[in-house]
CSV table of C-alpha atoms in Angstrom, one decimal:
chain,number,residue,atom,x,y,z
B,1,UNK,CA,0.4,-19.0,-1.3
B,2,UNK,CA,3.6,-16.5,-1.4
B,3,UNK,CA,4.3,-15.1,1.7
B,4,UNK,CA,4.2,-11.0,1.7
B,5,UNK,CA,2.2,-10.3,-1.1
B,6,UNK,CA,-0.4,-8.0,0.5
B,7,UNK,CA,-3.0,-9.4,-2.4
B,8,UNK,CA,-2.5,-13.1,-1.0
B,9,UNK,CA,-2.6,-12.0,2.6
B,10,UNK,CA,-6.0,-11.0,2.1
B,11,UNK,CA,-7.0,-15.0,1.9
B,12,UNK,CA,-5.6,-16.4,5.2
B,13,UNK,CA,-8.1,-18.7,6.6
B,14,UNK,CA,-10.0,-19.2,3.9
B,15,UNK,CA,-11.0,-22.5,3.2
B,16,UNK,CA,-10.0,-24.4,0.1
B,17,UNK,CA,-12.7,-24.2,-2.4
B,18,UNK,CA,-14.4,-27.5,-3.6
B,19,UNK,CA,-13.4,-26.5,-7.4
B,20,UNK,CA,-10.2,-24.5,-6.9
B,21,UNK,CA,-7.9,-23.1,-10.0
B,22,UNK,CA,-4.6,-25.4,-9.7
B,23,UNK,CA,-1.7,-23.6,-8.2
B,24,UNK,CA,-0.3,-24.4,-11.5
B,25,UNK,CA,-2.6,-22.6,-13.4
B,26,UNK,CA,-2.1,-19.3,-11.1
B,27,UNK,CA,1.6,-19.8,-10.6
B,28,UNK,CA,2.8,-17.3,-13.4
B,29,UNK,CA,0.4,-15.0,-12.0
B,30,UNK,CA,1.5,-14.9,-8.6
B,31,UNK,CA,5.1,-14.4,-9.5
B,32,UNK,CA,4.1,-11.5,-11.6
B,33,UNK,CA,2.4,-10.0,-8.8
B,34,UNK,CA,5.7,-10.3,-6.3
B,35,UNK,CA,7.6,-8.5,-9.1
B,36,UNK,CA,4.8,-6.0,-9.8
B,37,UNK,CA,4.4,-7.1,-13.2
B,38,UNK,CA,0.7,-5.7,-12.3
B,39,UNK,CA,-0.8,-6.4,-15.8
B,40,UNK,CA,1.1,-9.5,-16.3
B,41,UNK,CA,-0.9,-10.7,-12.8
B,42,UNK,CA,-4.3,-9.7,-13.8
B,43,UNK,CA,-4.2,-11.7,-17.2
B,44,UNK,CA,-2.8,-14.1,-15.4
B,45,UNK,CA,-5.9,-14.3,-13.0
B,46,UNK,CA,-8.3,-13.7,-15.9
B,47,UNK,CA,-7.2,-16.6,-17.5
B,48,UNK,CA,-7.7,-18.3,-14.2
B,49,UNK,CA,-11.1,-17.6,-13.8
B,50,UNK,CA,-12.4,-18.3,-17.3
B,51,UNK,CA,-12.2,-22.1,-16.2
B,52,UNK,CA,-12.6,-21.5,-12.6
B,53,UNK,CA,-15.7,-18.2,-12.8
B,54,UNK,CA,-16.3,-19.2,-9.5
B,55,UNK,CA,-13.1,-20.1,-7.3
B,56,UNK,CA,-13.1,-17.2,-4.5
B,57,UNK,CA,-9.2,-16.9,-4.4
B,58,UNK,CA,-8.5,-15.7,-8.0
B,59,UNK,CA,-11.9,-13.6,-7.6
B,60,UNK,CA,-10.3,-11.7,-4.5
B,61,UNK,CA,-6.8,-11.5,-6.0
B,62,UNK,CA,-8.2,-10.1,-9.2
B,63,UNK,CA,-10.5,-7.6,-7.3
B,64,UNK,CA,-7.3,-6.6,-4.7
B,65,UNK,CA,-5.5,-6.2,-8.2
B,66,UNK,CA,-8.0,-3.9,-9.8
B,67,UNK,CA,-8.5,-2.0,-7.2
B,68,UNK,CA,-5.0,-1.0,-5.9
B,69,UNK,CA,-2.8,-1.4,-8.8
B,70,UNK,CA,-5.5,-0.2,-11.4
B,71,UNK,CA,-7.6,1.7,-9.3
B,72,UNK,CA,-11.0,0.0,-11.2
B,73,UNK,CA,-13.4,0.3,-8.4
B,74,UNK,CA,-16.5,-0.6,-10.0
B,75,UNK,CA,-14.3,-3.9,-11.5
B,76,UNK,CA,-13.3,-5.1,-8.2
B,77,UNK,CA,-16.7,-4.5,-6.7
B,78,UNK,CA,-17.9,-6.5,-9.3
B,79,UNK,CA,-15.7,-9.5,-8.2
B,80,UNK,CA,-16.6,-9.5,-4.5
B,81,UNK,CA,-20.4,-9.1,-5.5
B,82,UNK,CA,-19.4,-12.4,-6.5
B,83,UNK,CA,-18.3,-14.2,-3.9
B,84,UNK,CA,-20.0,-17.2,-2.3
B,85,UNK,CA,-21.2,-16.9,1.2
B,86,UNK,CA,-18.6,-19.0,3.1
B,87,UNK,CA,-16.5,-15.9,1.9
B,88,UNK,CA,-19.1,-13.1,2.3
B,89,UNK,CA,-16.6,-11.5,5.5
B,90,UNK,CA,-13.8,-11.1,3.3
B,91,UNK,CA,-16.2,-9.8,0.7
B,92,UNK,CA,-17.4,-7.2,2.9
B,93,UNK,CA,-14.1,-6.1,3.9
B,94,UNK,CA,-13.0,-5.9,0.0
B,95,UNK,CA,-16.1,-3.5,-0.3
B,96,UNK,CA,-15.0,-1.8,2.4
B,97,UNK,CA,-11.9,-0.9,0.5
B,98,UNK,CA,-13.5,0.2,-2.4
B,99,UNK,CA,-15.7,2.6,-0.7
B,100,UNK,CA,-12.6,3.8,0.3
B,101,UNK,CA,-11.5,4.1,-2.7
B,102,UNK,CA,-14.5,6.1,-3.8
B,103,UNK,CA,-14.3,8.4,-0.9
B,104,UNK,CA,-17.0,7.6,1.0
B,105,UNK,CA,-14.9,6.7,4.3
B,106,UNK,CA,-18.2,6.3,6.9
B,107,UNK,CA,-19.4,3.1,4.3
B,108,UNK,CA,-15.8,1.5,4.4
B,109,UNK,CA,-16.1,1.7,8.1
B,110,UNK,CA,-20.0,0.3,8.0
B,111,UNK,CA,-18.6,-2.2,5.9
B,112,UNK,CA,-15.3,-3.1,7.8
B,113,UNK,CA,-17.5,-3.7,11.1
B,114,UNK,CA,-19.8,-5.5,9.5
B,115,UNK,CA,-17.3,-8.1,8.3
B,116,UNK,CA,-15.7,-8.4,11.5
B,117,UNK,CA,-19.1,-9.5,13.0
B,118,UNK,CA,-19.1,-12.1,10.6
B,119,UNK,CA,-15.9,-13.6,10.4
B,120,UNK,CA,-13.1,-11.5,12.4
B,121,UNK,CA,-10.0,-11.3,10.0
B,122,UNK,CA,-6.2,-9.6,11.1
B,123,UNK,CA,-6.9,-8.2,7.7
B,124,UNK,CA,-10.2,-6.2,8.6
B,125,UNK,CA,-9.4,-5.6,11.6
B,126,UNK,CA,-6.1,-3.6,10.8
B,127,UNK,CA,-7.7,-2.0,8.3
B,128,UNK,CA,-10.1,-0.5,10.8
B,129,UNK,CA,-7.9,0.3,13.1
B,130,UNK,CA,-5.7,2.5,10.8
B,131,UNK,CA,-9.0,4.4,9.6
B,132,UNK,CA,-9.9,5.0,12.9
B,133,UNK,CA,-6.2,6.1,14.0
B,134,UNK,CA,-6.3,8.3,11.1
B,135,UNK,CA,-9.4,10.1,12.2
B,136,UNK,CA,-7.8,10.6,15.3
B,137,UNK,CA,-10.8,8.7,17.1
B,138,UNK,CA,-10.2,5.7,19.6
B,139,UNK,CA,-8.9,2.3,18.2
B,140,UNK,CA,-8.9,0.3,21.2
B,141,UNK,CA,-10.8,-2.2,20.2
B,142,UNK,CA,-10.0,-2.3,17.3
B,143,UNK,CA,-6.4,-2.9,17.9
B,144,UNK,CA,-7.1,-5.2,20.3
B,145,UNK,CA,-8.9,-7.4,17.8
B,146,UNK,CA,-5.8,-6.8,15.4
B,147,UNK,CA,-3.8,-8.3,18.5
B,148,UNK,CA,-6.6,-11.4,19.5
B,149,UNK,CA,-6.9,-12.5,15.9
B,150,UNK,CA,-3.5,-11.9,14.7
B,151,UNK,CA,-1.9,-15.0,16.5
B,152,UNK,CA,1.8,-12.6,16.5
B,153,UNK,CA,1.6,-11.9,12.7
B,154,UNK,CA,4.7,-10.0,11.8
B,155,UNK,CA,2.6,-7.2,9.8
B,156,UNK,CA,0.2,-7.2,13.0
B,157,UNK,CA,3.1,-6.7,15.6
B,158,UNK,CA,3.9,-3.6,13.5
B,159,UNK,CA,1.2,-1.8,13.3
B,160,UNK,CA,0.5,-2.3,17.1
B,161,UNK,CA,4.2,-0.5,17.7
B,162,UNK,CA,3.5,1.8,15.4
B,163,UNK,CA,0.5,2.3,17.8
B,164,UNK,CA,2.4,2.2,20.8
B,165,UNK,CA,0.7,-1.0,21.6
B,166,UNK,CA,3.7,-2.9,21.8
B,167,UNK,CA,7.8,-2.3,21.1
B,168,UNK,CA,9.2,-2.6,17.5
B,169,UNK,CA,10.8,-5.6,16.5
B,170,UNK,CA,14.9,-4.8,16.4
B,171,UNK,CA,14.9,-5.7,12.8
B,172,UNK,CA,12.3,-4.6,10.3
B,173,UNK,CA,11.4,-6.8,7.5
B,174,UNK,CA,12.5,-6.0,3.8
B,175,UNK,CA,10.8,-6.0,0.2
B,176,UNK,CA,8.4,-3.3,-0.5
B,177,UNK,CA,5.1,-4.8,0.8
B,178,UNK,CA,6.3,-4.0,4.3
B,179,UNK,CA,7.4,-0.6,3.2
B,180,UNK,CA,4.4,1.1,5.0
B,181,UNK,CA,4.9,-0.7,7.8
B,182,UNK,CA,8.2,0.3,7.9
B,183,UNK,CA,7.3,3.6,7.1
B,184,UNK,CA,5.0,4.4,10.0
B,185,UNK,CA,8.2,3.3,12.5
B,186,UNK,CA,10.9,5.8,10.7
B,187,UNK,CA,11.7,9.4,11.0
B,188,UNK,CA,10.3,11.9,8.3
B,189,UNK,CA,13.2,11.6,5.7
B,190,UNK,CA,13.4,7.5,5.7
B,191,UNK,CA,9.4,7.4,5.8
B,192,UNK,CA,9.2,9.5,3.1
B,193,UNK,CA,11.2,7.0,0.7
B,194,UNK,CA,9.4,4.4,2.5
B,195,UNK,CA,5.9,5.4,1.2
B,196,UNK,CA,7.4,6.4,-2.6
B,197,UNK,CA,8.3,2.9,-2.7
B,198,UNK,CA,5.3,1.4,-2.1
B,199,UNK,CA,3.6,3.3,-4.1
B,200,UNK,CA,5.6,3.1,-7.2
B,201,UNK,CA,5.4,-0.7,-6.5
B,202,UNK,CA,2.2,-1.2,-5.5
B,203,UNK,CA,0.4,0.7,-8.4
B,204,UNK,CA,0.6,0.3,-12.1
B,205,UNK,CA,-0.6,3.4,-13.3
B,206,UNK,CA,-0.4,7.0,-12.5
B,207,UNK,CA,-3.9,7.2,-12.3
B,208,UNK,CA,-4.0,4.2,-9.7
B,209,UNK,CA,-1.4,6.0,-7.8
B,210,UNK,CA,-3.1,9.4,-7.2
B,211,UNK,CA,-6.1,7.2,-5.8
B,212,UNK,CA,-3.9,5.3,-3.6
B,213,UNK,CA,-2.3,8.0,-2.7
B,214,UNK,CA,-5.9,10.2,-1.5
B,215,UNK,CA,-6.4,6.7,0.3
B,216,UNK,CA,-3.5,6.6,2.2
B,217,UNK,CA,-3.7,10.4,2.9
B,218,UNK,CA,-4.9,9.4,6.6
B,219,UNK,CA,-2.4,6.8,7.1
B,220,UNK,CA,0.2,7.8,9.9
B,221,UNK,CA,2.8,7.0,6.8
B,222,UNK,CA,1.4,10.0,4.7
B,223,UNK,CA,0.2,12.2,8.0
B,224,UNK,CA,3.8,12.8,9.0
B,225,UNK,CA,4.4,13.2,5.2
B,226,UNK,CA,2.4,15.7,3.9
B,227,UNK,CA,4.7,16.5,0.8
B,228,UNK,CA,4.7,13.0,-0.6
B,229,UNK,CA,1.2,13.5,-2.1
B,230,UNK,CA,0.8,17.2,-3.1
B,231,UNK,CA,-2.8,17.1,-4.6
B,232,UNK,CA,-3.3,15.5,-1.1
B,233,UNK,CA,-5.0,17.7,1.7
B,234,UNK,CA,-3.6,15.6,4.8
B,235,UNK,CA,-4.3,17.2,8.1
């Protein structure tokens, strides 16, 4: 597993499963991800999972892929339909996303809760918390799961000082995948750069970008920048 691909964070703690793909076999793949060679990852993947239709990690990088670098939300739903029940939490919380995704921003929360009842994840539960910081409602709890099941996670820490939860680290970590964490600590012109980064890396289509874009419209990233997305209404 590469460290700071947000794709591959999604899968910490999950347990190894009984048939797994061969890191071999998904190697390529996962390197084209970190350079966001997006289509070069998700035939990767494919190719994966026509030997392995089953294995739980390819099915939730492929769904992370097609969601937020292609913006295919009925695709990714698709995949974590799929997902055996040992992995049904992180299933819930990929549905979450896509109901995001679709708009319909009272069933992501539904769904985010209802994963962290079954299996509290750092992944989920940041998730929730930004929705619900982005609403302007309370977070507490939510950010106090972030901080319980986070065991000092460096993207965690982050989005508690961007909270106010806790103080930034002196040094902020590089490579785009922490860009909107990094964005959410900098002033207006630096965040703005911040977000266009992660966006132009994160997404492999103009299409997917628009949509991640109207996604991250609530994120404190885009709230304090309201001209990076212009089709964007941000509050």
């Amino acid at each position: 597993m590469r460290a700071g691909l947000p794709i591959l964070l999604l899968l910490a703690g999950c347990k190894t499963p009984p048939e797994a793909a061969p890191q071999t076999l998904i190697g390529a793949a996962d390197e084209a991800a970190a350079r966001s060679d997006w289509p070069a990852a998700r035939a990767g993947f494919e190719r994966a999972l026509l030997d392995y239709p089953m294995d739980p990690v390819v099915l939730l990088r492929l769904a992370r892929i097609d969601l937020e670098a292609f913006g295919d939300v009925a695709r990714a739903e698709e995949r974590y339909e799929r997902l055996v029940r040992d992995y049904r939490a992180h299933a819930l919380h990929g549905l979450g996303r896509c109901a995001l995704w679709r708009g319909d921003e009272e069933r992501a929360l539904d769904l985010f809760r209802e994963s962290l009842a079954k299996r509290p994840t750092p992944d989920c539960a940041r998730d929730l918390a930004l929705r619900l910081l982005a609403r302007g409602e309370p977070a507490d709890e939510a950010l106090d799961l972030v901080e319980s099941t986070s065991d000092g996670a460096l993207r965690s820490r982050l989005l508690l000082a961007a909270a106010g939860r806790a103080p930034a680290p002196p040094r902020l970590p590089d490579g785009w995948t922490y860009a909107l964490e990094r964005a959410r600590l900098k002033p207006l012109p630096l965040a703005r750069a911040e977000v266009d980064l992660y966006l132009d890396r994160a997404c492999a289509t103009p299409a997917a970008r628009e949509a991640m874009a109207r996604v991250l419209a609530g994120d404190p990233a885009l709230r304090r920048n309201p001209s990076r997305a212009p089709a964007v209404r941000v509050n």
